[in-house]
Amino acid sequence: MRFLERERTILAKLLPDLDTALCETPLMELERPGSPGIRFFRDSGGPGLLVPERHQGRGATALDAVRVQRAIGSRSPSLAVATTMHHFSMATLVGLGDRGEGQGLEWLLIEGVAADNRIIASGFAEGRRGAGILEPTMTAEVTEDGVRISGVKRPCSLARSMDVLTASVLVPREDGPGDELAVALVPAESEGVSVSGFWSSAFLAGAESDQVTLNDVVVPAELLLRTAATAQGGIDELQTAGLIWFQLLMTGSYLGAASALVERVLLNDRIPEHERVRLFVETEAAAAAAEGLARGVDAGDLGESVLAQALYVRYGVQDIIARVAPRAVELLGGLSFMTSDEVGHLAACANGLSLHPPSRARMTGPFADYLADRPLAIA
């Protein structure tokens, strides 16, 4: 089987015509602001990738999904990174639906996303100095009309194409004193929602990672999904599952960008065989690690040990990419680098995995505690 054939085959099966559209569009057009990639994703049925077939989705497994993200990343890193944020939000909503045994409002919303190909942007907390990644960034005030939310999310991928923004907020419990975390579903056309520029880098510019501002946005009570988790109580099962999905799909996406460089090397007969095989082996070893994690997710294991594994795999793949990408650039030679923006762009994008939370440096202490048989904390 040829390099990336397996990944592109499952992409073609689940999201017909997407790979063809991406392949027929120049890479740098897909990577620019205003890229057509997100439109291609929507038109192919991409928003329903992780939605079960019984709820009008594509029914992708975790293994399918990580392969799809790698295939997309090999065509457009921007699209892979952006759509990971959609899938992360959808995995969270599906998890909430499963908690309600499929009878609640969650499944109606999930079916609406799949049926109408709506795009979900994630307003969950990102890495901020001095704050944990699970700590809500939005403020919420419960009113007679629902919940009034204010705050800023930046960067927010899919900011200009989103139909709905998911945001984590802290609200008073309904069954007693104290607060609990909830997921607010904010329609993009809501009064008080605005999008402004933020991302000024040329790399991953097609992901629409701009600033979304909520200014006293009223979200009806029926669009507030409570999780029964507290901000101070560690991470619950739903948050753990969401973090596992995030690490898995983001790892596959950036591995796809690195794979695009490796593919160029493998197709170049002038490069010595031993160099080509070396890059192939390292890249496929990284893919095997990610796929092993995906198989665990598909087996229904979404606990603390798998979250630790997800982080091990993600950091391990980071290290492989850090070796593979510059070696591929070197083997492709100065002429490839000088006559096209593509090689340099892919190399820069592939290294973006290390920039996503939680950073390895911040996880050093929590991992040391975990190795000492204490619960895993997320910094």
CSV table of C-alpha atoms in Angstrom, one decimal, residues 6 42 55 62 90 121 127 137 151 162 190 210 235 261 272 317 357:
chain,number,residue,atom,x,y,z
A,6,ARG,CA,-5.0,4.1,3.6
A,42,ARG,CA,-18.9,21.7,4.7
A,55,HIS,CA,-28.3,10.6,14.1
A,62,ALA,CA,-11.8,7.3,16.4
A,90,MET,CA,-18.8,17.6,18.5
A,121,ALA,CA,-16.3,26.7,16.7
A,127,GLY,CA,-3.6,28.0,27.2
A,137,THR,CA,-12.7,32.3,29.9
A,151,GLY,CA,-15.9,37.3,27.2
A,162,MET,CA,-19.0,29.1,12.3
A,190,SER,CA,-26.8,36.2,18.2
A,210,ASP,CA,-9.4,35.2,14.8
A,235,ILE,CA,-11.6,17.0,35.6
A,261,LEU,CA,6.9,16.7,3.3
A,272,PRO,CA,19.0,7.8,-1.7
A,317,VAL,CA,4.9,12.5,17.9
A,357,PRO,CA,-2.0,23.2,25.4
